């Protein structure tokens, strides 16, 4: 017997059964994005107006390609974590909420994979 | 002793029933909601908080443009020129300017959030000071990035 309310007895990993997983990964990706985002924005700023050949050469450098893959992967992971919270906060119709979450997750993974394939194609010189 | 246990068990049962009833009431009663956004006077703290979420959504909506730009690099000179034409147009520059400011704001305010996460800077004075710092830092970073862009003009 317990005098605690049903709301108070949520223990261990909590009602969502994932504990602080969401919160924790949002922080880890946020920290990773501090250098990655700064690097990307200033690189693109420096490349604004550059000839195609120069941008191609830039993207074919192994370090740049690796950083770009990391950047887009972490960006899409971080973005879908954030958007998930926004959807959960404002969409209260149960089926619509789950539909939005599914659409969000699928779109994020799709765009991330497309971006990574493009970067690899350019880096490996196997593009069209 | 037995009497005591009996009373205790009865109390347990009563508590459980009480909890059940309370849960039902909690689920069905229309409770007054706290005064919402339109009631409160806008404050720096709440505005920056809303802006953090707003810029996050705005940046997410901009990610297809990032993929488009990457695609255009791989697609070849003509497609890259078309992408450059779009990003270099007045509308394109406006969108990129907004996007860069949103990114720097979200980045700076994100660092402010990380500072809160480790337990620091919660007193009102510090919250306001870091708030104004975020606004200033994100504006400076945006200007620096655009000055860098115009100064190099692709010369790298």
Coordinates of C-alpha atoms in Angstrom, one line a residue:
Chain A
X1 CA 0.0 0.0 0.0
X2 CA 1.2 3.5 -0.7
X3 CA -0.1 6.9 0.0
X4 CA 1.4 8.1 -3.3
X5 CA -0.8 9.1 -6.2
X6 CA -0.6 7.1 -9.4
X7 CA 1.2 10.0 -11.0
X8 CA 3.8 9.8 -8.2
X9 CA 4.7 6.1 -8.6
X10 CA 6.4 6.4 -12.1
X11 CA 9.8 4.9 -11.5
X12 CA 12.9 3.8 -13.2
X13 CA 12.8 4.8 -16.9
X14 CA 9.4 6.6 -16.4
X15 CA 6.2 6.2 -18.3
X16 CA 7.8 6.6 -21.7
X17 CA 10.3 3.8 -20.8
X18 CA 13.3 5.7 -22.2
X19 CA 14.4 7.8 -19.2
X20 CA 16.5 10.8 -20.1
X21 CA 17.5 9.3 -23.5
X22 CA 15.8 12.0 -25.6
X23 CA 17.0 14.9 -23.4
X24 CA 20.5 13.5 -23.2
X25 CA 21.0 13.0 -27.0
X26 CA 19.6 16.5 -27.7
X27 CA 22.5 17.8 -25.5
X28 CA 25.2 15.6 -27.0
X29 CA 24.2 16.6 -30.6
X30 CA 23.9 20.2 -29.5
X31 CA 27.5 20.2 -28.2
X32 CA 28.7 18.5 -31.4
X33 CA 26.9 21.1 -33.5
X34 CA 28.7 24.0 -31.9
X35 CA 32.0 23.5 -33.8
X36 CA 30.3 21.7 -36.8
X37 CA 27.8 24.5 -37.5
X38 CA 30.4 27.3 -37.1
X39 CA 32.7 25.4 -39.5
X40 CA 29.9 24.9 -42.0
X41 CA 28.5 28.4 -42.0
X42 CA 31.9 30.1 -42.3
X43 CA 33.0 27.6 -45.0
X44 CA 29.9 28.3 -47.1
X45 CA 30.3 32.1 -46.5
X46 CA 33.8 31.8 -47.9
X47 CA 32.6 29.8 -50.8
X48 CA 29.7 32.1 -51.7
X49 CA 30.0 33.1 -55.3
X50 CA 32.9 30.6 -56.0
X51 CA 33.2 28.8 -59.2
X52 CA 31.8 25.2 -59.4
X53 CA 35.2 23.7 -59.8
X54 CA 36.4 25.3 -56.5
X55 CA 33.4 24.1 -54.5
X56 CA 33.8 20.6 -56.1
X57 CA 37.5 20.5 -55.1
X58 CA 36.6 21.7 -51.6
X59 CA 34.0 18.9 -51.2
X60 CA 36.4 16.2 -52.5
X61 CA 38.8 16.8 -49.7
X62 CA 38.5 13.8 -47.3
X63 CA 38.4 16.0 -44.1
X64 CA 35.7 18.3 -45.6
X65 CA 33.6 15.3 -46.8
X66 CA 33.9 13.7 -43.4
X67 CA 32.9 16.9 -41.6
X68 CA 30.0 17.4 -44.0
X69 CA 28.7 13.9 -43.4
X70 CA 29.0 14.4 -39.7
X71 CA 27.3 17.8 -40.0
X72 CA 24.3 16.7 -41.9
X73 CA 23.9 13.5 -39.8
X74 CA 24.0 15.4 -36.5
X75 CA 21.8 18.2 -37.9
X76 CA 19.0 15.9 -38.9
X77 CA 19.2 13.9 -35.7
X78 CA 19.1 17.1 -33.6
X79 CA 16.4 18.6 -35.7
X80 CA 14.0 15.6 -35.5
X81 CA 14.6 15.4 -31.7
X82 CA 13.5 19.1 -31.4
X83 CA 10.6 18.9 -33.8
X84 CA 9.4 15.8 -32.0
X85 CA 8.9 17.9 -28.8
X86 CA 7.2 20.6 -30.8
X87 CA 4.7 18.1 -32.3
X88 CA 4.1 16.4 -28.9
X89 CA 3.4 19.9 -27.4
X90 CA 0.9 21.1 -30.0
X91 CA -0.7 18.1 -31.7
X92 CA -3.2 16.6 -29.3
X93 CA -5.2 14.4 -31.5
X94 CA -3.6 11.0 -30.9
X95 CA -3.7 9.5 -34.5
X96 CA -2.6 12.9 -36.0
X97 CA 0.3 13.2 -33.5
X98 CA 1.6 9.8 -34.4
X99 CA 1.2 10.5 -38.1
X100 CA 3.1 13.7 -37.8
X101 CA 5.9 12.0 -35.8
X102 CA 6.2 9.2 -38.3
X103 CA 6.3 11.7 -41.2
X104 CA 8.9 13.7 -39.3
X105 CA 11.2 10.7 -38.6
X106 CA 10.9 9.3 -42.1
X107 CA 11.6 12.6 -43.7
X108 CA 14.6 13.3 -41.5
X109 CA 16.2 9.9 -42.2
X110 CA 15.5 10.2 -45.9
X111 CA 17.0 13.7 -46.2
X112 CA 20.0 12.7 -44.1
X113 CA 20.7 9.6 -46.2
X114 CA 20.3 11.5 -49.5
X115 CA 22.7 14.2 -48.2
X116 CA 25.3 11.6 -47.2
X117 CA 25.0 9.7 -50.5
X118 CA 25.5 13.0 -52.4
X119 CA 28.6 13.9 -50.3
X120 CA 30.1 10.4 -50.9
X121 CA 29.4 10.6 -54.6
X122 CA 31.2 13.9 -54.9
X123 CA 34.0 12.9 -52.6
X124 CA 34.6 9.6 -54.4
X125 CA 34.1 11.2 -57.9
X126 CA 31.3 8.8 -58.8
X127 CA 28.6 11.5 -59.3
X128 CA 26.8 12.1 -62.6
Chain B
X1 CA -3.0 -6.0 17.6
X2 CA -5.4 -7.7 15.1
X3 CA -7.7 -4.8 15.5
X4 CA -4.9 -2.4 14.6
X5 CA -4.0 -4.4 11.5
X6 CA -7.6 -4.5 10.5
X7 CA -7.9 -0.8 10.8
X8 CA -4.7 -0.3 8.9
X9 CA -5.8 -2.6 6.1
X10 CA -9.1 -0.8 5.9
X11 CA -7.2 2.5 5.7
X12 CA -5.2 1.1 2.8
X13 CA -8.3 0.1 0.9
X14 CA -9.8 3.4 1.6
X15 CA -6.7 5.1 0.2
X16 CA -6.7 3.0 -2.9
X17 CA -10.3 3.8 -3.6
X18 CA -9.6 7.4 -2.8
X19 CA -6.8 7.4 -5.3
X20 CA -9.0 5.8 -8.0
X21 CA -11.7 8.5 -7.4
X22 CA -9.1 11.2 -7.5
X23 CA -7.6 9.9 -10.8
X24 CA -11.1 9.9 -12.3
X25 CA -11.8 13.4 -11.1
X26 CA -8.4 14.6 -12.4
X27 CA -9.2 13.1 -15.8
X28 CA -12.7 14.5 -16.2
X29 CA -12.9 17.8 -14.3
X30 CA -12.6 21.0 -16.4
X31 CA -9.9 22.8 -14.4
X32 CA -9.1 26.5 -14.9
X33 CA -6.1 26.9 -17.1
X34 CA -3.3 29.3 -16.1
X35 CA -3.5 32.7 -17.9
X36 CA -1.8 32.1 -21.3
X37 CA 0.5 34.1 -23.5
X38 CA -1.9 36.9 -24.4
X39 CA -2.3 37.8 -20.7
X40 CA 1.4 38.1 -19.8
X41 CA 3.4 41.2 -20.5
X42 CA 6.2 40.2 -23.0
X43 CA 9.5 39.8 -21.2
X44 CA 13.0 39.2 -22.5
X45 CA 13.1 35.8 -20.9
X46 CA 9.9 34.5 -22.4
X47 CA 10.6 36.1 -25.8
X48 CA 14.1 34.5 -26.1
X49 CA 12.6 31.1 -25.0
X50 CA 9.9 31.3 -27.7
X51 CA 12.5 32.5 -30.2
X52 CA 14.7 29.4 -29.5
X53 CA 11.9 27.1 -30.5
X54 CA 10.9 29.3 -33.4
X55 CA 14.4 29.4 -34.8
X56 CA 14.7 25.7 -34.3
X57 CA 11.6 25.1 -36.4
X58 CA 12.7 27.7 -39.0
X59 CA 16.1 26.0 -39.3
X60 CA 14.6 22.6 -39.7
X61 CA 12.3 23.9 -42.5
X62 CA 15.5 25.2 -44.2
X63 CA 17.3 21.8 -44.3
X64 CA 15.9 20.8 -47.7
X65 CA 17.7 23.9 -49.1
X66 CA 20.9 22.5 -47.6
X67 CA 20.3 19.2 -49.3
X68 CA 19.5 21.0 -52.6
X69 CA 22.8 23.0 -52.4
X70 CA 24.8 19.8 -51.8
X71 CA 22.9 18.1 -54.7
X72 CA 23.7 21.0 -57.0
X73 CA 27.4 20.7 -56.3
X74 CA 27.3 17.0 -57.3
X75 CA 25.0 17.5 -60.2
X76 CA 27.4 19.7 -62.3
X77 CA 28.2 23.2 -63.4
X78 CA 24.8 24.1 -64.9
X79 CA 22.8 22.9 -61.9
X80 CA 25.3 24.6 -59.5
X81 CA 24.9 27.9 -61.5
X82 CA 21.1 27.6 -61.1
X83 CA 21.4 27.0 -57.4
X84 CA 23.9 30.0 -57.1
X85 CA 21.4 32.1 -59.1
X86 CA 18.7 31.2 -56.5
X87 CA 20.8 31.7 -53.4
X88 CA 22.4 34.9 -54.9
X89 CA 19.0 36.5 -55.8
X90 CA 17.4 39.1 -53.5
X91 CA 15.0 36.6 -52.1
X92 CA 17.7 34.0 -51.8
X93 CA 20.0 36.4 -49.9
X94 CA 17.1 37.5 -47.6
X95 CA 16.3 33.8 -46.8
X96 CA 20.0 33.1 -46.2
X97 CA 20.4 36.1 -44.0
X98 CA 17.4 35.1 -41.9
X99 CA 18.7 31.5 -41.8
X100 CA 22.2 32.5 -40.7
X101 CA 20.8 34.8 -38.0
X102 CA 18.4 32.0 -36.8
X103 CA 21.4 29.5 -36.8
X104 CA 23.7 31.8 -34.8
X105 CA 20.8 32.7 -32.4
X106 CA 19.9 29.1 -31.8
X107 CA 23.6 28.2 -31.4
X108 CA 24.3 31.0 -28.8
X109 CA 21.1 30.5 -26.9
X110 CA 21.8 26.7 -27.0
X111 CA 25.0 27.4 -25.2
X112 CA 23.0 29.4 -22.7
X113 CA 20.8 26.4 -22.3
X114 CA 23.8 24.1 -21.8
X115 CA 25.0 26.5 -19.1
X116 CA 21.6 26.1 -17.3
X117 CA 21.8 22.3 -17.8
X118 CA 24.9 22.2 -15.6
X119 CA 23.1 24.3 -13.0
X120 CA 24.5 27.8 -13.6
X121 CA 23.1 31.2 -14.3
X122 CA 19.5 30.9 -12.9
X123 CA 19.3 34.1 -10.9
X124 CA 17.3 36.9 -12.6
X125 CA 20.2 39.2 -13.1
X126 CA 22.4 36.6 -14.8
X127 CA 19.4 35.3 -16.9
X128 CA 19.0 38.8 -18.3
X129 CA 22.7 39.4 -18.8
X130 CA 23.2 36.1 -20.7
X131 CA 20.0 36.9 -22.7
X132 CA 21.3 40.2 -23.9
X133 CA 24.7 38.6 -24.5
X134 CA 23.0 36.0 -26.8
X135 CA 21.3 38.7 -28.8
X136 CA 24.5 40.7 -29.2
X137 CA 26.7 37.6 -30.0
X138 CA 24.3 36.2 -32.6
X139 CA 24.1 39.6 -34.3
X140 CA 27.9 40.0 -34.3
X141 CA 28.4 36.5 -35.7
X142 CA 25.9 37.1 -38.4
X143 CA 27.6 40.3 -39.5
X144 CA 31.0 38.7 -39.4
X145 CA 29.8 35.8 -41.6
X146 CA 28.3 38.1 -44.1
X147 CA 31.3 40.4 -44.2
X148 CA 33.5 37.3 -44.7
X149 CA 31.2 36.2 -47.6
X150 CA 31.3 39.6 -49.3
X151 CA 35.0 40.1 -48.7
X152 CA 36.1 36.8 -50.2
X153 CA 33.4 36.7 -52.9
X154 CA 34.3 33.0 -53.5
X155 CA 38.0 33.7 -53.7
X156 CA 38.4 31.4 -50.6

